[in-house]
Tab-separated table of C-alpha atoms in Angstrom:
chain	number	residue	atom	x	y	z
A	343	MET	CA	-0.463	-12.700	-10.692
A	344	VAL	CA	-0.700	-9.963	-8.120
A	345	LYS	CA	-3.246	-10.757	-5.429
A	346	CYS	CA	-5.580	-7.849	-4.722
A	347	SER	CA	-5.929	-6.822	-1.138
A	348	ALA	CA	-8.126	-3.757	-1.266
A	349	ALA	CA	-8.314	-3.414	2.538
A	350	ILE	CA	-4.548	-3.089	3.050
A	351	ASP	CA	-4.333	-0.807	-0.010
A	352	ARG	CA	-6.789	1.589	1.629
A	353	THR	CA	-4.995	1.345	5.006
A	354	PHE	CA	-1.590	2.285	3.583
A	355	SER	CA	-3.166	4.953	1.409
A	356	ALA	CA	-4.998	6.438	4.414
A	357	LEU	CA	-1.696	6.615	6.290
A	358	SER	CA	0.081	8.440	3.447
A	359	ASP	CA	-1.100	11.900	4.560
A	360	PRO	CA	0.407	13.778	7.515
A	361	GLY	CA	-2.979	15.225	8.539
A	362	ARG	CA	-4.604	11.783	8.666
A	363	ARG	CA	-1.612	10.371	10.608
A	364	ALA	CA	-1.934	13.209	13.097
A	365	MET	CA	-5.669	12.397	13.468
A	366	VAL	CA	-4.777	8.702	14.073
A	367	ALA	CA	-2.140	9.754	16.664
A	368	ARG	CA	-4.821	11.820	18.444
A	369	LEU	CA	-7.426	9.051	18.283
A	370	VAL	CA	-4.949	6.571	19.764
A	371	GLU	CA	-5.335	8.629	22.975
A	372	GLY	CA	-9.118	8.232	22.987
A	373	PRO	CA	-12.284	9.247	21.008
A	374	ALA	CA	-12.667	12.847	19.808
A	375	THR	CA	-15.199	15.017	18.055
A	376	LEU	CA	-14.397	16.515	14.688
A	377	SER	CA	-13.758	19.932	16.378
A	378	GLU	CA	-11.459	18.325	18.954
A	379	LEU	CA	-9.528	16.821	16.094
A	380	ALA	CA	-9.451	19.967	13.947
A	381	GLU	CA	-8.272	22.607	16.456
A	382	PRO	CA	-4.990	21.230	17.791
A	383	LEU	CA	-3.995	19.986	14.337
A	384	GLY	CA	-4.669	23.357	12.690
A	385	LEU	CA	-7.056	21.718	10.206
A	386	SER	CA	-10.424	23.060	9.057
A	387	LEU	CA	-13.547	21.130	9.925
A	388	PRO	CA	-14.173	20.212	6.243
A	389	ALA	CA	-10.590	18.935	5.954
A	390	VAL	CA	-11.025	16.795	9.066
A	391	ALA	CA	-14.354	15.428	7.825
A	392	LYS	CA	-12.732	14.533	4.447
A	393	HIS	CA	-9.783	12.828	6.164
A	394	LEU	CA	-12.152	10.957	8.482
A	395	ALA	CA	-13.965	9.525	5.454
A	396	VAL	CA	-10.619	8.202	4.164
A	397	LEU	CA	-9.687	6.788	7.557
A	398	GLU	CA	-13.079	5.083	7.766
A	399	ARG	CA	-12.623	3.538	4.288
A	400	GLY	CA	-9.113	2.428	5.366
A	401	GLY	CA	-10.583	0.624	8.399
A	402	LEU	CA	-8.647	2.903	10.754
A	403	ALA	CA	-11.511	4.833	12.404
A	404	THR	CA	-15.248	4.733	12.977
A	405	SER	CA	-17.559	7.590	13.857
A	406	ARG	CA	-21.073	8.111	15.197
A	407	LYS	CA	-23.337	11.088	15.774
A	408	VAL	CA	-23.776	12.066	19.399
A	409	GLY	CA	-26.264	14.921	19.583
A	410	ARG	CA	-24.998	17.493	17.143
A	411	ALA	CA	-21.369	16.282	17.240
A	412	ARG	CA	-19.663	13.483	15.423
A	413	VAL	CA	-17.447	11.397	17.680
A	414	CYS	CA	-14.538	9.575	16.019
A	415	THR	CA	-12.899	6.437	17.493
A	416	LEU	CA	-9.861	4.481	16.360
A	417	ALA	CA	-10.935	1.132	14.985
A	418	PRO	CA	-9.886	-1.870	17.096
A	419	ASN	CA	-6.923	-3.625	15.497
A	420	ALA	CA	-6.607	-0.650	13.129
A	421	PHE	CA	-3.002	-1.327	12.156
A	422	ASP	CA	-2.818	-5.067	12.518
A	423	GLU	CA	-2.842	-5.995	8.783
A	424	ALA	CA	-0.394	-3.263	7.831
A	425	ARG	CA	1.930	-4.153	10.704
A	426	ALA	CA	1.726	-7.861	9.946
A	427	TRP	CA	2.645	-7.226	6.305
A	428	LEU	CA	5.630	-5.035	7.201
A	429	ALA	CA	6.774	-7.555	9.892
A	430	ALA	CA	6.548	-10.375	7.359
A	431	GLN	CA	8.775	-8.478	4.913
A	432	ARG	CA	11.213	-7.626	7.662
A	433	ALA	CA	11.374	-11.285	8.780
A	434	ALA	CA	11.980	-12.446	5.147
A	435	TRP	CA	14.679	-9.783	4.700
A	436	GLU	CA	16.510	-10.846	7.964
A	437	ALA	CA	16.169	-14.553	6.998
A	438	ARG	CA	17.839	-13.775	3.714
A	439	PHE	CA	20.790	-12.113	5.509
A	440	ASP	CA	21.076	-14.969	7.940
A	441	ARG	CA	21.300	-17.353	4.918
A	442	LEU	CA	23.975	-15.050	3.322
A	443	ASP	CA	25.876	-14.991	6.637
A	444	ALA	CA	25.726	-18.763	6.808
A	445	LEU	CA	27.057	-19.043	3.226
A	446	LEU	CA	29.909	-16.559	4.014
A	447	ILE	CA	30.837	-18.623	7.179
A	448	GLU	CA	30.776	-21.842	5.095
A	449	GLY	CA	32.903	-20.175	2.381
A	450	GLY	CA	35.286	-18.955	5.098
A	451	ASP	CA	35.755	-22.475	6.424
A	452	GLU	CA	36.848	-23.683	2.988
A	453	THR	CA	39.749	-21.236	2.642
B	484	MET	CA	-0.148	22.245	13.250
B	485	VAL	CA	0.349	19.089	11.352
B	486	LYS	CA	4.061	18.315	10.888
B	487	CYS	CA	4.949	17.388	7.366
B	488	SER	CA	6.917	14.191	6.833
B	489	ALA	CA	7.146	13.806	3.083
B	490	ALA	CA	9.345	10.704	3.307
B	491	ILE	CA	6.905	8.652	5.338
B	492	ASP	CA	3.971	9.961	3.203
B	493	ARG	CA	5.742	8.539	0.142
B	494	THR	CA	6.540	5.235	1.847
B	495	PHE	CA	2.904	4.573	2.869
B	496	SER	CA	1.736	5.760	-0.514
B	497	ALA	CA	4.160	3.404	-2.299
B	498	LEU	CA	2.866	0.511	-0.213
B	499	SER	CA	-0.760	1.219	-1.065
B	500	ASP	CA	-0.712	-0.733	-4.332
B	501	PRO	CA	-0.761	-4.597	-4.490
B	502	GLY	CA	1.627	-4.642	-7.486
B	503	ARG	CA	4.199	-2.565	-5.646
B	504	ARG	CA	3.818	-4.632	-2.474
B	505	ALA	CA	4.345	-7.771	-4.543
B	506	MET	CA	7.546	-6.232	-6.010
B	507	VAL	CA	8.751	-5.386	-2.493
B	508	ALA	CA	7.978	-8.945	-1.358
B	509	ARG	CA	10.047	-10.230	-4.277
B	510	LEU	CA	12.956	-7.791	-3.637
B	511	VAL	CA	13.082	-8.886	0.031
B	512	GLU	CA	14.388	-12.229	-1.351
B	513	GLY	CA	17.168	-10.493	-3.288
B	514	PRO	CA	17.868	-8.118	-6.219
B	515	ALA	CA	15.960	-8.682	-9.471
B	516	THR	CA	15.821	-7.231	-12.953
B	517	LEU	CA	12.690	-5.519	-14.205
B	518	SER	CA	11.908	-8.665	-16.313
B	519	GLU	CA	12.402	-10.915	-13.291
B	520	LEU	CA	9.983	-8.753	-11.387
B	521	ALA	CA	7.402	-8.507	-14.193
B	522	GLU	CA	6.984	-12.119	-15.207
B	523	PRO	CA	6.019	-13.903	-12.012
B	524	LEU	CA	3.810	-10.993	-10.937
B	525	GLY	CA	1.910	-10.973	-14.261
B	526	LEU	CA	2.844	-7.254	-14.759
B	527	SER	CA	3.973	-5.576	-17.958
B	528	LEU	CA	7.508	-4.166	-18.133
B	529	PRO	CA	6.145	-0.581	-18.378
B	530	ALA	CA	3.948	-1.181	-15.275
B	531	VAL	CA	6.928	-2.548	-13.338
B	532	ALA	CA	9.079	0.434	-14.410
B	533	LYS	CA	6.413	2.862	-13.259
B	534	HIS	CA	5.967	1.026	-9.935
B	535	LEU	CA	9.743	0.999	-9.470
B	536	ALA	CA	9.832	4.810	-9.814
B	537	VAL	CA	7.244	5.076	-7.024
B	538	LEU	CA	9.156	2.627	-4.826
B	539	GLU	CA	12.364	4.640	-5.376
B	540	ARG	CA	10.614	7.891	-4.481
B	541	GLY	CA	9.214	6.115	-1.364
B	542	GLY	CA	12.750	5.130	-0.300
B	543	LEU	CA	11.871	1.426	-0.641
B	544	ALA	CA	14.046	0.446	-3.588
B	545	THR	CA	17.089	1.484	-5.587
B	546	SER	CA	18.061	0.470	-9.125
B	547	ARG	CA	21.087	0.549	-11.359
B	548	LYS	CA	21.851	-0.311	-14.996
B	549	VAL	CA	23.870	-3.474	-15.447
B	550	GLY	CA	24.565	-3.883	-19.163
B	551	ARG	CA	21.183	-3.648	-20.808
B	552	ALA	CA	19.203	-4.615	-17.753
B	553	ARG	CA	18.089	-2.611	-14.767
B	554	VAL	CA	18.658	-4.324	-11.482
B	555	CYS	CA	16.447	-3.401	-8.555
B	556	THR	CA	17.347	-3.818	-4.928
B	557	LEU	CA	15.369	-3.262	-1.737
B	558	ALA	CA	16.712	-0.220	0.087
B	559	PRO	CA	18.361	-0.935	3.418
B	560	ASN	CA	16.052	-0.087	6.363
B	561	ALA	CA	13.286	0.312	3.737
B	562	PHE	CA	10.425	-0.029	6.237
B	563	ASP	CA	11.979	1.296	9.380
B	564	GLU	CA	10.231	4.668	9.530
B	565	ALA	CA	6.789	3.220	8.658
B	566	ARG	CA	7.220	0.384	11.134
B	567	ALA	CA	8.369	2.727	13.884
B	568	TRP	CA	5.356	5.008	13.325
B	569	LEU	CA	2.930	2.050	13.477
B	570	ALA	CA	4.675	0.616	16.525
B	571	ALA	CA	4.502	3.978	18.309
B	572	GLN	CA	0.741	4.212	17.691
B	573	ARG	CA	0.281	0.636	18.872
B	574	ALA	CA	2.284	1.309	22.072
B	575	ALA	CA	0.256	4.499	22.783
B	576	TRP	CA	-2.996	2.545	22.139
B	577	GLU	CA	-1.937	-0.251	24.532
B	578	ALA	CA	-0.800	2.224	27.154
B	579	ARG	CA	-4.201	3.883	27.007
B	580	PHE	CA	-5.927	0.486	27.675
B	581	ASP	CA	-3.487	-0.260	30.487
B	582	ARG	CA	-4.524	3.080	32.058
B	583	LEU	CA	-8.241	2.231	31.567
B	584	ASP	CA	-7.630	-1.215	33.158
B	585	ALA	CA	-5.904	0.405	36.095
B	586	LEU	CA	-8.834	2.802	36.552
B	587	LEU	CA	-11.355	-0.110	36.434
B	588	ILE	CA	-9.330	-2.050	38.970
B	589	GLU	CA	-9.156	0.999	41.232
B	590	GLY	CA	-12.903	1.527	40.784
B	591	GLY	CA	-13.502	-2.152	41.568
B	592	ASP	CA	-11.555	-1.841	44.850
B	593	GLU	CA	-13.857	0.932	46.051
B	594	THR	CA	-17.083	-1.084	45.767
């Protein structure tokens, strides 16, 4: 059976949009208000607010009200689970080719 | 403006489902037919075929007909773009904290 992992589902899903990735790339540099995110990215405030909600559900960002502004911050360890999953697949893939290499070398010795 | 990157959008989107990630984790070990993918994962053949189409669009897998079976293979460098994007964000995030550390140490020297 397929194990569910709703958190990593939401992380990958949140990263599947170029606007949200651009917001993440901006937040990596430090916290920003919704307006500070919207302007340089050429996004409307409602679009940024909507993307922020998806990033928050995906565990990638948090936000808090400061006066009349909403300040967004990248979540600590935001990418760790996604990176670990990709790294594990990569390692398994490389291990497979190492085994194939070993088999080919063994086969070569026999000829 | 937000740069579009449809390929990486589709890769992250393809990885946002536990069934598709389980298929990828199986294909990392070597090629498999649709039936070989379906059975251990507890998925129906139509579900696997549908997931395969998403993985193919996401550049993660390829498939070909062999007799009456369809054999699926993980695409070479399947994760490279997604991994590179995550690694770049991680590096920028760490660089930011290194700069903050340096500022704190500088500030500490002045007291």
